[in-house]
PDB file of C-alpha atoms in Angstrom:
ATOM      1  CA  MET A 712      11.525  -3.646  -3.914  1.00 57.00           C
ATOM      2  CA  GLY A 713      12.249  -6.820  -1.651  1.00 68.00           C
ATOM      3  CA  ASN A 714       9.391  -8.213  -3.795  1.00 69.00           C
ATOM      4  CA  GLN A 715      11.389  -8.248  -6.907  1.00 75.00           C
ATOM      5  CA  VAL A 716      14.166  -9.587  -5.212  1.00 80.00           C
ATOM      6  CA  VAL A 717      12.183 -12.605  -3.756  1.00 75.00           C
ATOM      7  CA  ILE A 718      10.806 -13.127  -7.581  1.00 77.00           C
ATOM      8  CA  ALA A 719      13.921 -12.091  -9.401  1.00 81.00           C
ATOM      9  CA  VAL A 720      15.988 -15.003  -7.045  1.00 82.00           C
ATOM     10  CA  GLY A 721      13.378 -17.868  -6.655  1.00 78.00           C
ATOM     11  CA  THR A 722      12.968 -17.543 -10.639  1.00 82.00           C
ATOM     12  CA  PHE A 723      16.987 -18.201 -10.924  1.00 87.00           C
ATOM     13  CA  ILE A 724      17.002 -21.120  -8.590  1.00 84.00           C
ATOM     14  CA  LEU A 725      13.835 -22.434 -10.072  1.00 83.00           C
ATOM     15  CA  LEU A 726      15.552 -22.737 -13.648  1.00 86.00           C
ATOM     16  CA  LEU A 727      18.448 -23.683 -11.960  1.00 86.00           C
ATOM     17  CA  THR A 728      16.477 -26.769 -10.352  1.00 84.00           C
ATOM     18  CA  GLY A 729      14.543 -27.338 -13.157  1.00 84.00           C
ATOM     19  CA  LEU A 730      17.912 -27.870 -15.319  1.00 86.00           C
ATOM     20  CA  LEU A 731      19.379 -29.883 -12.385  1.00 88.00           C
ATOM     21  CA  LEU A 732      16.015 -31.835 -12.652  1.00 86.00           C
ATOM     22  CA  GLY A 733      15.888 -32.308 -15.935  1.00 87.00           C
ATOM     23  CA  TYR A 734      19.664 -33.302 -16.443  1.00 89.00           C
ATOM     24  CA  VAL A 735      18.982 -35.999 -13.486  1.00 87.00           C
ATOM     25  CA  LEU A 736      16.190 -37.867 -15.322  1.00 87.00           C
ATOM     26  CA  SER A 737      17.615 -37.515 -18.851  1.00 89.00           C
ATOM     27  CA  GLN A 738      20.356 -39.820 -16.936  1.00 90.00           C
ATOM     28  CA  LEU A 739      18.248 -42.102 -15.511  1.00 87.00           C
ATOM     29  CA  VAL A 740      16.251 -43.000 -18.681  1.00 88.00           C
ATOM     30  CA  LEU A 741      19.036 -43.521 -20.339  1.00 88.00           C
ATOM     31  CA  GLY A 742      20.658 -45.620 -18.803  1.00 88.00           C
ATOM     32  CA  PHE A 743      24.126 -43.863 -17.274  1.00 88.00           C
ATOM     33  CA  LEU A 744      23.154 -42.731 -13.860  1.00 85.00           C
ATOM     34  CA  ALA A 745      22.523 -46.025 -11.773  1.00 87.00           C
ATOM     35  CA  PHE A 746      18.458 -46.426 -10.137  1.00 85.00           C
ATOM     36  CA  ASN A 747      19.668 -46.694  -6.508  1.00 89.00           C
ATOM     37  CA  LEU A 748      18.197 -45.194  -3.302  1.00 89.00           C
ATOM     38  CA  LEU A 749      20.651 -42.253  -3.091  1.00 86.00           C
ATOM     39  CA  THR A 750      19.435 -41.596  -7.058  1.00 85.00           C
ATOM     40  CA  PHE A 751      15.821 -42.247  -6.278  1.00 88.00           C
ATOM     41  CA  PHE A 752      15.634 -39.813  -2.942  1.00 89.00           C
ATOM     42  CA  GLY A 753      17.918 -37.144  -4.623  1.00 86.00           C
ATOM     43  CA  THR A 754      15.578 -36.678  -7.601  1.00 87.00           C
ATOM     44  CA  LEU A 755      12.090 -36.624  -5.244  1.00 89.00           C
ATOM     45  CA  SER A 756      14.299 -33.813  -3.324  1.00 88.00           C
ATOM     46  CA  LEU A 757      14.506 -31.766  -6.624  1.00 86.00           C
ATOM     47  CA  ILE A 758      10.627 -32.580  -7.605  1.00 88.00           C
ATOM     48  CA  LEU A 759       9.606 -30.667  -3.916  1.00 89.00           C
ATOM     49  CA  ILE A 760      12.226 -28.355  -4.364  1.00 87.00           C
ATOM     50  CA  PHE A 761      11.083 -27.540  -8.107  1.00 84.00           C
ATOM     51  CA  GLY A 762       7.451 -27.545  -6.739  1.00 85.00           C
ATOM     52  CA  THR A 763       7.621 -25.751  -3.800  1.00 86.00           C
ATOM     53  CA  LEU A 764       9.764 -22.773  -6.067  1.00 83.00           C
ATOM     54  CA  TYR A 765       7.153 -22.776  -8.482  1.00 83.00           C
ATOM     55  CA  TYR A 766       4.240 -22.489  -6.076  1.00 84.00           C
ATOM     56  CA  VAL A 767       6.125 -19.963  -3.935  1.00 81.00           C
ATOM     57  CA  LEU A 768       7.200 -17.643  -6.798  1.00 80.00           C
ATOM     58  CA  PHE A 769       3.976 -17.954  -8.343  1.00 81.00           C
ATOM     59  CA  TRP A 770       2.051 -17.288  -5.070  1.00 78.00           C
ATOM     60  CA  GLN A 771       4.734 -13.755  -4.779  1.00 72.00           C
ATOM     61  CA  LEU A 772       4.094 -12.887  -8.411  1.00 74.00           C
ATOM     62  CA  ARG A 773      -0.127 -13.273  -7.178  1.00 76.00           C
ATOM     63  CA  ARG A 774       0.429 -10.935  -4.245  1.00 72.00           C
ATOM     64  CA  GLU A 775       2.354  -8.313  -6.448  1.00 68.00           C
ATOM     65  CA  GLN A 776      -0.391  -7.861  -8.514  1.00 69.00           C
ATOM     66  CA  SER A 777      -3.184  -7.498  -5.498  1.00 66.00           C
ATOM     67  CA  ARG A 778      -1.092  -5.493  -3.745  1.00 57.00           C
ATOM     68  CA  PRO A 779      -2.445  -2.506  -5.291  1.00 52.00           C
ATOM     69  CA  SER A 780      -5.502  -2.752  -3.542  1.00 46.00           C
ATOM     70  CA  THR A 781      -4.357  -3.070  -0.525  1.00 41.00           C
ATOM     71  CA  ILE A 782      -1.874  -0.498   0.173  1.00 43.00           C
ATOM     72  CA  ASN A 783      -2.783   1.879   2.984  1.00 45.00           C
ATOM     73  CA  GLN A 784      -6.101   0.238   4.150  1.00 46.00           C
ATOM     74  CA  GLY A 785      -6.674   0.585   7.357  1.00 45.00           C
ATOM     75  CA  ILE A 786      -3.231   2.629   8.437  1.00 45.00           C
ATOM     76  CA  PRO A 787      -3.336   5.682   8.214  1.00 46.00           C
ATOM     77  CA  ASN A 788      -0.863   8.576   7.512  1.00 46.00           C
ATOM     78  CA  GLN A 789       1.450   6.213   5.975  1.00 46.00           C
ATOM     79  CA  VAL A 790       3.492   7.234   3.263  1.00 46.00           C
ATOM     80  CA  ASP A 791       4.642   4.582   0.298  1.00 46.00           C
ATOM     81  CA  ASP A 792       6.180   5.041  -2.981  1.00 48.00           C
ATOM     82  CA  GLY A 793       5.147   6.534  -6.274  1.00 52.00           C
ATOM     83  CA  GLY A 794       2.250   4.530  -6.603  1.00 60.00           C
ATOM     84  CA  SER A 795       0.665   5.642  -3.458  1.00 64.00           C
ATOM     85  CA  ASP A 796      -0.899   9.271  -4.996  1.00 72.00           C
ATOM     86  CA  SER A 797      -3.164   7.659  -7.447  1.00 80.00           C
ATOM     87  CA  TYR A 798      -3.855   5.238  -5.037  1.00 84.00           C
ATOM     88  CA  LEU A 799      -4.580   8.187  -2.564  1.00 84.00           C
ATOM     89  CA  LYS A 800      -6.816   9.931  -5.064  1.00 86.00           C
ATOM     90  CA  ASN A 801      -8.581   7.176  -6.367  1.00 87.00           C
ATOM     91  CA  ARG A 802      -9.517   6.306  -2.873  1.00 87.00           C
ATOM     92  CA  LEU A 803     -10.778   9.549  -2.052  1.00 86.00           C
ATOM     93  CA  ILE A 804     -13.182   9.751  -5.071  1.00 87.00           C
ATOM     94  CA  ALA A 805     -14.430   6.185  -3.986  1.00 87.00           C
ATOM     95  CA  LYS A 806     -14.784   7.575  -0.634  1.00 87.00           C
ATOM     96  CA  LEU A 807     -17.027  11.136  -2.501  1.00 88.00           C
ATOM     97  CA  SER A 808     -18.937   8.583  -4.276  1.00 86.00           C
ATOM     98  CA  GLY A 809     -17.438   8.852  -7.785  1.00 86.00           C
ATOM     99  CA  ASP A 810     -17.421  12.736  -7.914  1.00 87.00           C
ATOM    100  CA  THR A 811     -14.325  13.180  -9.127  1.00 87.00           C
ATOM    101  CA  ALA A 812     -14.703  17.466  -9.677  1.00 90.00           C
ATOM    102  CA  ALA A 813     -15.146  17.786  -5.761  1.00 89.00           C
ATOM    103  CA  ALA A 814     -12.072  15.836  -4.752  1.00 89.00           C
ATOM    104  CA  GLU A 815     -10.512  17.935  -6.865  1.00 90.00           C
ATOM    105  CA  ARG A 816     -11.465  20.886  -4.710  1.00 92.00           C
ATOM    106  CA  LEU A 817     -11.125  18.905  -1.789  1.00 91.00           C
ATOM    107  CA  ILE A 818      -7.173  18.750  -3.104  1.00 91.00           C
ATOM    108  CA  GLU A 819      -6.966  22.363  -4.418  1.00 91.00           C
ATOM    109  CA  GLN A 820      -8.474  23.956  -1.187  1.00 92.00           C
ATOM    110  CA  ALA A 821      -5.917  21.436   0.936  1.00 91.00           C
ATOM    111  CA  LYS A 822      -3.152  22.916  -0.566  1.00 91.00           C
ATOM    112  CA  GLU A 823      -4.021  26.710  -0.710  1.00 92.00           C
ATOM    113  CA  THR A 824      -4.317  26.133   2.876  1.00 91.00           C
ATOM    114  CA  TYR A 825      -0.873  23.883   3.838  1.00 89.00           C
ATOM    115  CA  PRO A 826       1.258  24.836   0.282  1.00 88.00           C
ATOM    116  CA  GLY A 827       4.482  22.936  -0.132  1.00 88.00           C
ATOM    117  CA  MET A 828       3.303  19.918   0.737  1.00 88.00           C
ATOM    118  CA  PRO A 829       4.054  15.927  -1.249  1.00 87.00           C
ATOM    119  CA  GLU A 830       0.930  15.698  -3.701  1.00 85.00           C
ATOM    120  CA  ASN A 831       0.154  12.254  -1.497  1.00 87.00           C
ATOM    121  CA  TRP A 832       0.311  14.461   1.636  1.00 89.00           C
ATOM    122  CA  TYR A 833      -2.329  16.474   0.320  1.00 89.00           C
ATOM    123  CA  CYS A 834      -5.124  12.987  -0.236  1.00 88.00           C
ATOM    124  CA  GLU A 835      -4.123  11.753   2.793  1.00 89.00           C
ATOM    125  CA  ARG A 836      -5.257  15.081   4.887  1.00 91.00           C
ATOM    126  CA  VAL A 837      -9.018  15.318   2.776  1.00 91.00           C
ATOM    127  CA  LEU A 838      -9.294  11.236   3.316  1.00 90.00           C
ATOM    128  CA  ASP A 839      -8.419  11.972   7.257  1.00 90.00           C
ATOM    129  CA  ASP A 840     -10.866  15.192   7.100  1.00 90.00           C
ATOM    130  CA  LEU A 841     -13.455  13.560   5.492  1.00 89.00           C
ATOM    131  CA  GLU A 842     -13.563  10.495   7.733  1.00 88.00           C
ATOM    132  CA  ARG A 843     -13.634  12.609  10.955  1.00 88.00           C
ATOM    133  CA  ASP A 844     -16.197  14.482   9.480  1.00 86.00           C
ATOM    134  CA  ARG A 845     -18.666  11.339   8.903  1.00 85.00           C
ATOM    135  CA  GLN A 846     -17.641  10.133  12.609  1.00 84.00           C
ATOM    136  CA  ARG A 847     -19.198  13.526  14.239  1.00 82.00           C
ATOM    137  CA  GLU A 848     -22.127  13.006  11.840  1.00 71.00           C
TER     138      GLU A 848
END
């Protein structure tokens, strides 16, 4: 939710700054606004604000797109929003070298052993068990 707010606010400010910059530049070109030190620094600051917001906004969008590959790495037992179920299941399948049937079997065994838990809990449990078993070897 926080990233979406940053993107929305950044987009709004970027749009507003772009409109203001366009207006000032058009007034300078048309000769309705005198070119002096104040208009020079004002235009320069608008360009810097516009460029910075543009960079930050697209950096945030790029980070948002790459986010699913970084969820829960190195942080065991962290519960995330709805997207983590498929991420955890894919991570489990990857740990089992692509064996989807084995992953489903292990999840079903965990469901029988610990009934009534959320879906992502079972995936985390199986992942933790696999990690513990591999450390013992």
